[in-house]
GROMACS .gro file of C-alpha atoms in nm:
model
  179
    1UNK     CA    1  -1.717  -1.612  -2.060
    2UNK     CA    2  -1.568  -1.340  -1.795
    3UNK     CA    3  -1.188  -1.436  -1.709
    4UNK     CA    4  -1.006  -1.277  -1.443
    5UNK     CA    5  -0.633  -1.172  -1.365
    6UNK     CA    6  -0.444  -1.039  -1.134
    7UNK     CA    7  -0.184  -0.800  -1.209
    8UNK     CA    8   0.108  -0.656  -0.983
    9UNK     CA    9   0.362  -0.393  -1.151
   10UNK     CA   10   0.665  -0.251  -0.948
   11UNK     CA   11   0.952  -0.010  -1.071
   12UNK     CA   12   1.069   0.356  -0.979
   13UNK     CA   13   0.811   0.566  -0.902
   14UNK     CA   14   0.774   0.851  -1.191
   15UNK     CA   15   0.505   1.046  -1.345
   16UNK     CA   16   0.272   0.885  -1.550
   17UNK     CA   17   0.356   0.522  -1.497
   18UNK     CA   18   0.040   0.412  -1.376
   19UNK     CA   19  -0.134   0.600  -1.728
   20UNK     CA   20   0.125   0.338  -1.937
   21UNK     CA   21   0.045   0.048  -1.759
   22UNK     CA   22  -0.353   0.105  -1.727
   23UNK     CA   23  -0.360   0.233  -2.110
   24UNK     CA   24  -0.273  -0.094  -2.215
   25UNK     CA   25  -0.473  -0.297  -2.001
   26UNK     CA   26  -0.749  -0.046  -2.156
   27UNK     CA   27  -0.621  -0.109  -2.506
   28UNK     CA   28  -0.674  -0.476  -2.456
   29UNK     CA   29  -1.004  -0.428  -2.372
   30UNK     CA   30  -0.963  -0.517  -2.043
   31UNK     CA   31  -1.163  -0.362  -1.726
   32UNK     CA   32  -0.976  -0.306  -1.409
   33UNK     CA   33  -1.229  -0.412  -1.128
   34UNK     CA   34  -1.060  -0.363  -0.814
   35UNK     CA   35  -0.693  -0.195  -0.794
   36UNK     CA   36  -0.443  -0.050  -0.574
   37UNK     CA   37  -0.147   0.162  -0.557
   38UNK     CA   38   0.111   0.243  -0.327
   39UNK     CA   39   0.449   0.441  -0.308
   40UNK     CA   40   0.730   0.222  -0.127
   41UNK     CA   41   1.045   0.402  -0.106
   42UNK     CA   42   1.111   0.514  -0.426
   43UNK     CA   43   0.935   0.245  -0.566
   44UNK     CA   44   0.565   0.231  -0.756
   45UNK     CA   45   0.339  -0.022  -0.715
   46UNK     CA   46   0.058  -0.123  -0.834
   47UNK     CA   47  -0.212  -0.382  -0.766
   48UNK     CA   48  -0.525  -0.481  -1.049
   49UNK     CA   49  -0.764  -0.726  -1.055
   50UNK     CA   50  -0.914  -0.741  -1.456
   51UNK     CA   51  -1.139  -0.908  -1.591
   52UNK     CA   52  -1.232  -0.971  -1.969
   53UNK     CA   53  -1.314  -1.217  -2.225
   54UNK     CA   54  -1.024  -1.500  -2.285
   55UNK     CA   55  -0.872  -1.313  -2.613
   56UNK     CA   56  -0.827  -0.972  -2.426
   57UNK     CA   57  -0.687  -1.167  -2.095
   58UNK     CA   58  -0.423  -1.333  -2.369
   59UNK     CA   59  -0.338  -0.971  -2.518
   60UNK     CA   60  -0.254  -0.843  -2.126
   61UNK     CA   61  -0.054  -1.134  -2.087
   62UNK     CA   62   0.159  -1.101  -2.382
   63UNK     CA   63   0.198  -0.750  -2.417
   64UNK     CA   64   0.284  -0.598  -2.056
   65UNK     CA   65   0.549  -0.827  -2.034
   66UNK     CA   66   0.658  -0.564  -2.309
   67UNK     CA   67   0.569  -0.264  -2.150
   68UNK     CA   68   0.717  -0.348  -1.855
   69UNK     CA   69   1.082  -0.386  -1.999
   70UNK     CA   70   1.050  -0.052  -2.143
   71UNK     CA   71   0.956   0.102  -1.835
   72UNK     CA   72   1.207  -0.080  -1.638
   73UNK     CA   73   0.910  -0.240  -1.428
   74UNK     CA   74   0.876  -0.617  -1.261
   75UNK     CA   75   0.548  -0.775  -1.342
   76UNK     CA   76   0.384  -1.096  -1.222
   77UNK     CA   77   0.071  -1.167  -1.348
   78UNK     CA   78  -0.158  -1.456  -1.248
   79UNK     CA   79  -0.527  -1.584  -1.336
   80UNK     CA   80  -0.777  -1.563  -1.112
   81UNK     CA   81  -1.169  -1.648  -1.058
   82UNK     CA   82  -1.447  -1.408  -0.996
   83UNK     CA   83  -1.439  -1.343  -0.638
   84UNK     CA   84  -1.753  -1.536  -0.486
   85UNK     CA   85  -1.946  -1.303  -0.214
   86UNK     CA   86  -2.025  -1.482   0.107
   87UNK     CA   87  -2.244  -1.319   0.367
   88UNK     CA   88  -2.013  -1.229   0.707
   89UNK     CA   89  -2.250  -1.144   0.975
   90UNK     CA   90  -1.977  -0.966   1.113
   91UNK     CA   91  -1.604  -0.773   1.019
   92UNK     CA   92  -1.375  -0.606   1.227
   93UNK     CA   93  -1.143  -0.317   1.193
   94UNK     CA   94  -0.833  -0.322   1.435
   95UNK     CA   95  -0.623  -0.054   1.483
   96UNK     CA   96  -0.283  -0.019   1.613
   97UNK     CA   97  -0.035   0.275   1.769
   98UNK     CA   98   0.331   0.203   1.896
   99UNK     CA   99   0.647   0.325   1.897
  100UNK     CA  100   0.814   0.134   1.616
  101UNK     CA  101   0.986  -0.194   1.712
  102UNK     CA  102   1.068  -0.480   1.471
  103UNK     CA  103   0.843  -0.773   1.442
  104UNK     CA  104   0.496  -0.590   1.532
  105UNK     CA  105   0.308  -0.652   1.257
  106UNK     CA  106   0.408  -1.043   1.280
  107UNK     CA  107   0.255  -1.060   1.585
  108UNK     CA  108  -0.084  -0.929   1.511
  109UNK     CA  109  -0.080  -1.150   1.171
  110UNK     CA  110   0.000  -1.434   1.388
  111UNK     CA  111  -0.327  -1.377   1.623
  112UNK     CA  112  -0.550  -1.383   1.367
  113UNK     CA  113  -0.396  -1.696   1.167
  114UNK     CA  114  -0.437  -1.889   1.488
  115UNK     CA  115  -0.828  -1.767   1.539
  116UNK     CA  116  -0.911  -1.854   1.159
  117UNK     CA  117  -0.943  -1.461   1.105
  118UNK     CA  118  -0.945  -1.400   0.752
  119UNK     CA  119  -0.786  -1.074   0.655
  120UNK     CA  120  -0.914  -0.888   0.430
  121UNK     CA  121  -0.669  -0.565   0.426
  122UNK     CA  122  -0.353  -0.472   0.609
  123UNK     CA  123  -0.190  -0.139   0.575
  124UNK     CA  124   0.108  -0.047   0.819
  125UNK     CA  125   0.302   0.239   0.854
  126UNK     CA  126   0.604   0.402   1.057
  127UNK     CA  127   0.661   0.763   1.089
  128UNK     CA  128   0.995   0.860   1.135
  129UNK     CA  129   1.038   1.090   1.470
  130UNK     CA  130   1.046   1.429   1.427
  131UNK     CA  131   1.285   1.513   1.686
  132UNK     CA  132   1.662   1.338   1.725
  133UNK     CA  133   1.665   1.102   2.022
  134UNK     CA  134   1.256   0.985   2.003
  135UNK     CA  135   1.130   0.681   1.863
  136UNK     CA  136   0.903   0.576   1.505
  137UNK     CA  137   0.598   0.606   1.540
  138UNK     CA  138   0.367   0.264   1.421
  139UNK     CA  139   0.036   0.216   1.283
  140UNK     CA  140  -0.120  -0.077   1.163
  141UNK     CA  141  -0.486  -0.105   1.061
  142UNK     CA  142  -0.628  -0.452   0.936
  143UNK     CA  143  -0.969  -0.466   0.825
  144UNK     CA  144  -1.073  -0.844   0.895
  145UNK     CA  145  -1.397  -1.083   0.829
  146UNK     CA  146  -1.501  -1.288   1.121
  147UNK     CA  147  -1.590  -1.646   1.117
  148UNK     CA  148  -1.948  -1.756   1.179
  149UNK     CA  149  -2.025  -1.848   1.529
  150UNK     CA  150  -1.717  -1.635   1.682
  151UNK     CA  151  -1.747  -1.493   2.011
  152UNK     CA  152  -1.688  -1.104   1.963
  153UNK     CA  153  -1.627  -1.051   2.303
  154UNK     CA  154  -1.393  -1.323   2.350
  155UNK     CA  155  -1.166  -1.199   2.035
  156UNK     CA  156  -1.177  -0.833   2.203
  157UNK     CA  157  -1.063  -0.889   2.506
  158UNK     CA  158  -0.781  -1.164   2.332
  159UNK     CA  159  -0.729  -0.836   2.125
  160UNK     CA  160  -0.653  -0.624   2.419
  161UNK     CA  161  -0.445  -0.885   2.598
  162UNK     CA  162  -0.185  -0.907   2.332
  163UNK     CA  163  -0.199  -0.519   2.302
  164UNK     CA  164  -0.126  -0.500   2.684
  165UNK     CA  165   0.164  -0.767   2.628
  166UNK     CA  166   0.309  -0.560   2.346
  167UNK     CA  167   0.285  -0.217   2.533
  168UNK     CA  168   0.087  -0.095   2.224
  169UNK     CA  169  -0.229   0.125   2.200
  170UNK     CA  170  -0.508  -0.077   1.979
  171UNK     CA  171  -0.883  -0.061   1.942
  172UNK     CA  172  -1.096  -0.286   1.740
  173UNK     CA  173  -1.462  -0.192   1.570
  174UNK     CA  174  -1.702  -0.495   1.471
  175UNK     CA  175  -1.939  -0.418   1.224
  176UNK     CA  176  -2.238  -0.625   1.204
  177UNK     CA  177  -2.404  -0.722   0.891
  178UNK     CA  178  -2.768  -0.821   0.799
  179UNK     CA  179  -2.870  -1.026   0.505
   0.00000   0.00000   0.00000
């Protein structure tokens, strides 16, 4: 029987930390199905979904606990089921520009939560001016999947209300999907 578990690993970024950490997983005859990593300051981190049979999920669970402390990295692991595929006739990527101004992102989360959007990725970003005196720049792109029976043209133009309240740039994408 497949078991699943979701790793996250975060300590100062430095060469060949993500080799120790997916070594082991690999030594534990574990495969990493889905992953990500991501630079946050200073700091490395890194995202896995494995999967393997019950003994190998064990040896991951014991020993990076381990690895961790002699790499000086946090770890939280957590079990997981296989995730179930459900067909989304449609999913939507929304993109945002601004100059950078504190609470932004909350505000776009906060749309979706109250439309029963399910997000599916987030990534946001501010670029520090390159001249003295001139603002961050923003960007936010969430990838989202749509509810059945949603009006597309009602959550665009709901889309581009809030963008015109916020005084920030933002396009959205649907993508439709057939069975």
């Amino acid at each position: 029987m497949e078991h699943y578990l979701v790793v996250t690993a975060v300590g100062t970024d430095r060469p060949g930390i993500s080799d120790e950490v997916t070594r082991l997983i690999s030594q534990c005859n574990c495969n990493i199905v889905d992953s990500r990593l991501a630079i946050f300051g200073r700091e490395f981190t890194l995202i896995m979904l494995l999967s393997g049979n019950g003994n190998a999920i064990s040896r991951v669970e014991s020993t990076l606990p381990l690895k961790a402390q002699e790499h000086d990295l946090l770890t939280v692991m957590k079990r997981t089921s296989k995730h179930e595929y459900r067909f989304l006739p449609y999913t939507a990527d929304f993109h945002v520009e601004a100059d950078d101004i504190p609470g932004l992102t909350e505000q776009f989360t906060h749309f979706f939560a109250c439309r029963q959007i399910d997000i599916a990725s987030l990534s946001a970003h501010t670029h520090e001016a390159s001249e003295e005196g001139h603002p961050n720049r923003f960007q936010l792109q969430i990838s989202a999947n749509l509810p059945e029976g949603c009006n597309l043209m009602t959550i665009q133009e709901e889309y581009e209300a809030l963008c015109q309240d916020l005084l920030v740039n933002g396009t959205v994408t649907f993508i439709g999907h057939n069975q």
